[in-house]
């Protein structure tokens, strides 16, 4: 029934980062997002398997899979305390500052219509911030999956 299917709104996507410094499992929503990009082919590596018997046709095997998310939006602060949004602040001041074996952190995402989270162990690269005279300050981060994705049921 194609007549019953409808495209989903991009604004319905939810992205959360796990606060590893919390004593209990704590997920922080990342606020202020205005756009995102999911690249399921990021960091993919292939091996050329073309041989004489391929009869002139290219052949390959995928040797490595990867994926990335780019999250972009507006730098957000609380009107009263002037503190940065907790999700953005965790990315900027905690996760993005870690190196080596400490550089990974869980992130999860889903559309509001979905009943399962996509969960990644990932690394991140903070994006540029900026703005002009009559603009809001931008905020962004690029997240790259490390290892396979997993899933978790939406609770609560």
PDB file of C-alpha atoms in Angstrom:
ATOM      1  CA  UNK A   1       0.000   0.000   0.000  1.00  0.00           C
ATOM      2  CA  UNK A   2       2.240   2.753  -1.256  1.00  0.00           C
ATOM      3  CA  UNK A   3      -0.534   5.275  -0.602  1.00  0.00           C
ATOM      4  CA  UNK A   4      -0.112   4.778   3.164  1.00  0.00           C
ATOM      5  CA  UNK A   5       3.631   5.398   3.289  1.00  0.00           C
ATOM      6  CA  UNK A   6       4.981   8.866   3.995  1.00  0.00           C
ATOM      7  CA  UNK A   7       8.477  10.327   4.300  1.00  0.00           C
ATOM      8  CA  UNK A   8       9.672  11.028   7.825  1.00  0.00           C
ATOM      9  CA  UNK A   9      10.656  14.473   9.103  1.00  0.00           C
ATOM     10  CA  UNK A  10      14.389  15.075   9.547  1.00  0.00           C
ATOM     11  CA  UNK A  11      13.623  17.000  12.746  1.00  0.00           C
ATOM     12  CA  UNK A  12      12.359  13.743  14.305  1.00  0.00           C
ATOM     13  CA  UNK A  13      15.853  12.286  14.714  1.00  0.00           C
ATOM     14  CA  UNK A  14      17.226  12.039  18.254  1.00  0.00           C
ATOM     15  CA  UNK A  15      20.943  11.843  19.075  1.00  0.00           C
ATOM     16  CA  UNK A  16      22.314  11.111  22.545  1.00  0.00           C
ATOM     17  CA  UNK A  17      25.811  10.676  23.966  1.00  0.00           C
ATOM     18  CA  UNK A  18      26.522   8.514  27.014  1.00  0.00           C
ATOM     19  CA  UNK A  19      28.085  10.346  29.955  1.00  0.00           C
ATOM     20  CA  UNK A  20      30.808   7.931  31.038  1.00  0.00           C
ATOM     21  CA  UNK A  21      31.618  10.055  34.093  1.00  0.00           C
ATOM     22  CA  UNK A  22      28.156   9.409  35.619  1.00  0.00           C
ATOM     23  CA  UNK A  23      27.797   6.661  38.216  1.00  0.00           C
ATOM     24  CA  UNK A  24      24.575   5.360  36.613  1.00  0.00           C
ATOM     25  CA  UNK A  25      23.924   4.882  32.892  1.00  0.00           C
ATOM     26  CA  UNK A  26      23.210   8.426  31.720  1.00  0.00           C
ATOM     27  CA  UNK A  27      22.412   9.474  28.149  1.00  0.00           C
ATOM     28  CA  UNK A  28      22.570  13.173  27.287  1.00  0.00           C
ATOM     29  CA  UNK A  29      20.442  14.439  24.376  1.00  0.00           C
ATOM     30  CA  UNK A  30      22.346  16.719  22.025  1.00  0.00           C
ATOM     31  CA  UNK A  31      20.251  19.877  21.578  1.00  0.00           C
ATOM     32  CA  UNK A  32      20.272  22.594  18.949  1.00  0.00           C
ATOM     33  CA  UNK A  33      20.726  20.337  15.923  1.00  0.00           C
ATOM     34  CA  UNK A  34      19.532  21.656  12.576  1.00  0.00           C
ATOM     35  CA  UNK A  35      21.024  19.059  10.233  1.00  0.00           C
ATOM     36  CA  UNK A  36      22.724  15.692  10.282  1.00  0.00           C
ATOM     37  CA  UNK A  37      24.381  13.371   7.826  1.00  0.00           C
ATOM     38  CA  UNK A  38      24.844   9.615   8.041  1.00  0.00           C
ATOM     39  CA  UNK A  39      27.535   8.123   5.810  1.00  0.00           C
ATOM     40  CA  UNK A  40      27.315   4.300   6.046  1.00  0.00           C
ATOM     41  CA  UNK A  41      30.309   3.909   3.705  1.00  0.00           C
ATOM     42  CA  UNK A  42      32.816   6.073   5.609  1.00  0.00           C
ATOM     43  CA  UNK A  43      36.204   4.347   6.052  1.00  0.00           C
ATOM     44  CA  UNK A  44      35.228   1.384   3.887  1.00  0.00           C
ATOM     45  CA  UNK A  45      38.213  -0.462   2.421  1.00  0.00           C
ATOM     46  CA  UNK A  46      38.141  -2.916  -0.455  1.00  0.00           C
ATOM     47  CA  UNK A  47      40.596  -5.359  -2.014  1.00  0.00           C
ATOM     48  CA  UNK A  48      40.772  -5.687  -5.783  1.00  0.00           C
ATOM     49  CA  UNK A  49      40.156  -9.360  -6.691  1.00  0.00           C
ATOM     50  CA  UNK A  50      40.154  -8.864 -10.460  1.00  0.00           C
ATOM     51  CA  UNK A  51      42.080 -11.606 -12.262  1.00  0.00           C
ATOM     52  CA  UNK A  52      42.458 -12.916 -15.806  1.00  0.00           C
ATOM     53  CA  UNK A  53      39.381 -15.102 -15.368  1.00  0.00           C
ATOM     54  CA  UNK A  54      37.327 -11.967 -14.576  1.00  0.00           C
ATOM     55  CA  UNK A  55      37.328 -11.453 -18.354  1.00  0.00           C
ATOM     56  CA  UNK A  56      37.769  -7.700 -18.105  1.00  0.00           C
ATOM     57  CA  UNK A  57      35.170  -7.140 -15.366  1.00  0.00           C
ATOM     58  CA  UNK A  58      36.235  -5.483 -12.106  1.00  0.00           C
ATOM     59  CA  UNK A  59      35.828  -7.566  -8.936  1.00  0.00           C
ATOM     60  CA  UNK A  60      36.398  -6.690  -5.285  1.00  0.00           C
ATOM     61  CA  UNK A  61      35.866  -7.850  -1.721  1.00  0.00           C
ATOM     62  CA  UNK A  62      34.994  -5.478   1.101  1.00  0.00           C
ATOM     63  CA  UNK A  63      37.707  -5.807   3.735  1.00  0.00           C
ATOM     64  CA  UNK A  64      36.590  -3.129   6.201  1.00  0.00           C
ATOM     65  CA  UNK A  65      33.287  -1.420   6.979  1.00  0.00           C
ATOM     66  CA  UNK A  66      32.889   1.948   8.627  1.00  0.00           C
ATOM     67  CA  UNK A  67      30.317   4.678   9.155  1.00  0.00           C
ATOM     68  CA  UNK A  68      30.093   8.270  10.325  1.00  0.00           C
ATOM     69  CA  UNK A  69      27.584  10.832  11.554  1.00  0.00           C
ATOM     70  CA  UNK A  70      27.924  14.561  11.124  1.00  0.00           C
ATOM     71  CA  UNK A  71      25.792  16.603  13.532  1.00  0.00           C
ATOM     72  CA  UNK A  72      25.427  20.340  12.974  1.00  0.00           C
ATOM     73  CA  UNK A  73      23.366  23.053  14.568  1.00  0.00           C
ATOM     74  CA  UNK A  74      23.443  25.968  16.944  1.00  0.00           C
ATOM     75  CA  UNK A  75      25.586  26.352  20.053  1.00  0.00           C
ATOM     76  CA  UNK A  76      22.997  26.241  22.859  1.00  0.00           C
ATOM     77  CA  UNK A  77      23.070  27.643  26.408  1.00  0.00           C
ATOM     78  CA  UNK A  78      20.597  27.698  29.286  1.00  0.00           C
ATOM     79  CA  UNK A  79      18.933  31.134  29.494  1.00  0.00           C
ATOM     80  CA  UNK A  80      19.360  31.366  33.258  1.00  0.00           C
ATOM     81  CA  UNK A  81      22.686  29.698  34.043  1.00  0.00           C
ATOM     82  CA  UNK A  82      24.344  30.415  30.675  1.00  0.00           C
ATOM     83  CA  UNK A  83      25.722  26.841  30.827  1.00  0.00           C
ATOM     84  CA  UNK A  84      26.159  25.088  27.494  1.00  0.00           C
ATOM     85  CA  UNK A  85      23.667  22.354  26.600  1.00  0.00           C
ATOM     86  CA  UNK A  86      24.784  19.242  28.557  1.00  0.00           C
ATOM     87  CA  UNK A  87      25.040  17.014  25.461  1.00  0.00           C
ATOM     88  CA  UNK A  88      27.064  19.564  23.501  1.00  0.00           C
ATOM     89  CA  UNK A  89      29.221  20.351  26.539  1.00  0.00           C
ATOM     90  CA  UNK A  90      30.014  16.662  27.128  1.00  0.00           C
ATOM     91  CA  UNK A  91      31.112  16.283  23.504  1.00  0.00           C
ATOM     92  CA  UNK A  92      33.208  19.486  23.582  1.00  0.00           C
ATOM     93  CA  UNK A  93      34.828  19.364  27.013  1.00  0.00           C
ATOM     94  CA  UNK A  94      35.019  15.646  27.795  1.00  0.00           C
ATOM     95  CA  UNK A  95      34.813  13.302  24.823  1.00  0.00           C
ATOM     96  CA  UNK A  96      36.636  15.443  22.228  1.00  0.00           C
ATOM     97  CA  UNK A  97      39.584  15.943  24.594  1.00  0.00           C
ATOM     98  CA  UNK A  98      40.381  12.237  25.100  1.00  0.00           C
ATOM     99  CA  UNK A  99      43.194  10.393  23.325  1.00  0.00           C
ATOM    100  CA  UNK A 100      44.225   6.792  22.636  1.00  0.00           C
ATOM    101  CA  UNK A 101      42.247   4.021  24.288  1.00  0.00           C
ATOM    102  CA  UNK A 102      40.160   6.618  26.118  1.00  0.00           C
ATOM    103  CA  UNK A 103      38.975   8.332  22.907  1.00  0.00           C
ATOM    104  CA  UNK A 104      35.925   6.115  22.372  1.00  0.00           C
ATOM    105  CA  UNK A 105      32.478   6.872  23.753  1.00  0.00           C
ATOM    106  CA  UNK A 106      29.004   5.404  23.140  1.00  0.00           C
ATOM    107  CA  UNK A 107      26.506   7.398  21.098  1.00  0.00           C
ATOM    108  CA  UNK A 108      22.991   6.375  20.116  1.00  0.00           C
ATOM    109  CA  UNK A 109      20.447   7.665  17.633  1.00  0.00           C
ATOM    110  CA  UNK A 110      17.017   6.904  16.245  1.00  0.00           C
ATOM    111  CA  UNK A 111      13.988   8.524  14.679  1.00  0.00           C
ATOM    112  CA  UNK A 112      11.110   9.272  17.056  1.00  0.00           C
ATOM    113  CA  UNK A 113       8.985   6.714  15.134  1.00  0.00           C
ATOM    114  CA  UNK A 114      11.474   3.889  15.817  1.00  0.00           C
ATOM    115  CA  UNK A 115      11.464   1.516  18.779  1.00  0.00           C
ATOM    116  CA  UNK A 116      15.197   0.706  18.684  1.00  0.00           C
ATOM    117  CA  UNK A 117      18.290   2.823  19.122  1.00  0.00           C
ATOM    118  CA  UNK A 118      21.308   2.404  16.863  1.00  0.00           C
ATOM    119  CA  UNK A 119      24.261   2.305  19.272  1.00  0.00           C
ATOM    120  CA  UNK A 120      27.867   2.949  18.291  1.00  0.00           C
ATOM    121  CA  UNK A 121      31.126   2.856  20.133  1.00  0.00           C
ATOM    122  CA  UNK A 122      32.745   5.812  18.412  1.00  0.00           C
ATOM    123  CA  UNK A 123      35.368   8.512  18.256  1.00  0.00           C
ATOM    124  CA  UNK A 124      34.617  12.154  17.552  1.00  0.00           C
ATOM    125  CA  UNK A 125      36.141  15.201  15.945  1.00  0.00           C
ATOM    126  CA  UNK A 126      34.723  18.566  17.035  1.00  0.00           C
ATOM    127  CA  UNK A 127      33.652  20.864  14.226  1.00  0.00           C
ATOM    128  CA  UNK A 128      34.208  24.534  13.643  1.00  0.00           C
ATOM    129  CA  UNK A 129      32.148  27.121  15.486  1.00  0.00           C
ATOM    130  CA  UNK A 130      31.367  30.514  14.080  1.00  0.00           C
ATOM    131  CA  UNK A 131      28.811  33.036  12.952  1.00  0.00           C
ATOM    132  CA  UNK A 132      28.299  36.492  11.538  1.00  0.00           C
ATOM    133  CA  UNK A 133      26.809  39.725  12.840  1.00  0.00           C
ATOM    134  CA  UNK A 134      23.158  38.685  12.516  1.00  0.00           C
ATOM    135  CA  UNK A 135      23.592  34.941  12.939  1.00  0.00           C
ATOM    136  CA  UNK A 136      23.595  32.415  15.766  1.00  0.00           C
ATOM    137  CA  UNK A 137      26.814  30.627  16.705  1.00  0.00           C
ATOM    138  CA  UNK A 138      27.211  27.251  15.016  1.00  0.00           C
ATOM    139  CA  UNK A 139      28.132  23.929  16.625  1.00  0.00           C
ATOM    140  CA  UNK A 140      29.108  20.630  15.020  1.00  0.00           C
ATOM    141  CA  UNK A 141      30.800  17.286  15.518  1.00  0.00           C
ATOM    142  CA  UNK A 142      31.734  14.337  13.321  1.00  0.00           C
ATOM    143  CA  UNK A 143      31.394  10.895  14.904  1.00  0.00           C
ATOM    144  CA  UNK A 144      33.024   7.778  13.438  1.00  0.00           C
ATOM    145  CA  UNK A 145      31.904   4.281  14.388  1.00  0.00           C
ATOM    146  CA  UNK A 146      34.556   1.987  15.894  1.00  0.00           C
ATOM    147  CA  UNK A 147      33.606  -1.654  15.503  1.00  0.00           C
ATOM    148  CA  UNK A 148      30.145  -2.959  14.642  1.00  0.00           C
ATOM    149  CA  UNK A 149      26.900  -1.157  15.431  1.00  0.00           C
ATOM    150  CA  UNK A 150      24.553  -2.591  18.020  1.00  0.00           C
ATOM    151  CA  UNK A 151      20.974  -1.785  19.002  1.00  0.00           C
ATOM    152  CA  UNK A 152      18.965  -1.206  22.146  1.00  0.00           C
ATOM    153  CA  UNK A 153      15.236  -1.155  22.773  1.00  0.00           C
ATOM    154  CA  UNK A 154      13.729   2.251  23.538  1.00  0.00           C
ATOM    155  CA  UNK A 155      12.544   2.276  27.151  1.00  0.00           C
ATOM    156  CA  UNK A 156      10.630   4.817  29.177  1.00  0.00           C
TER     157      UNK A 156
END
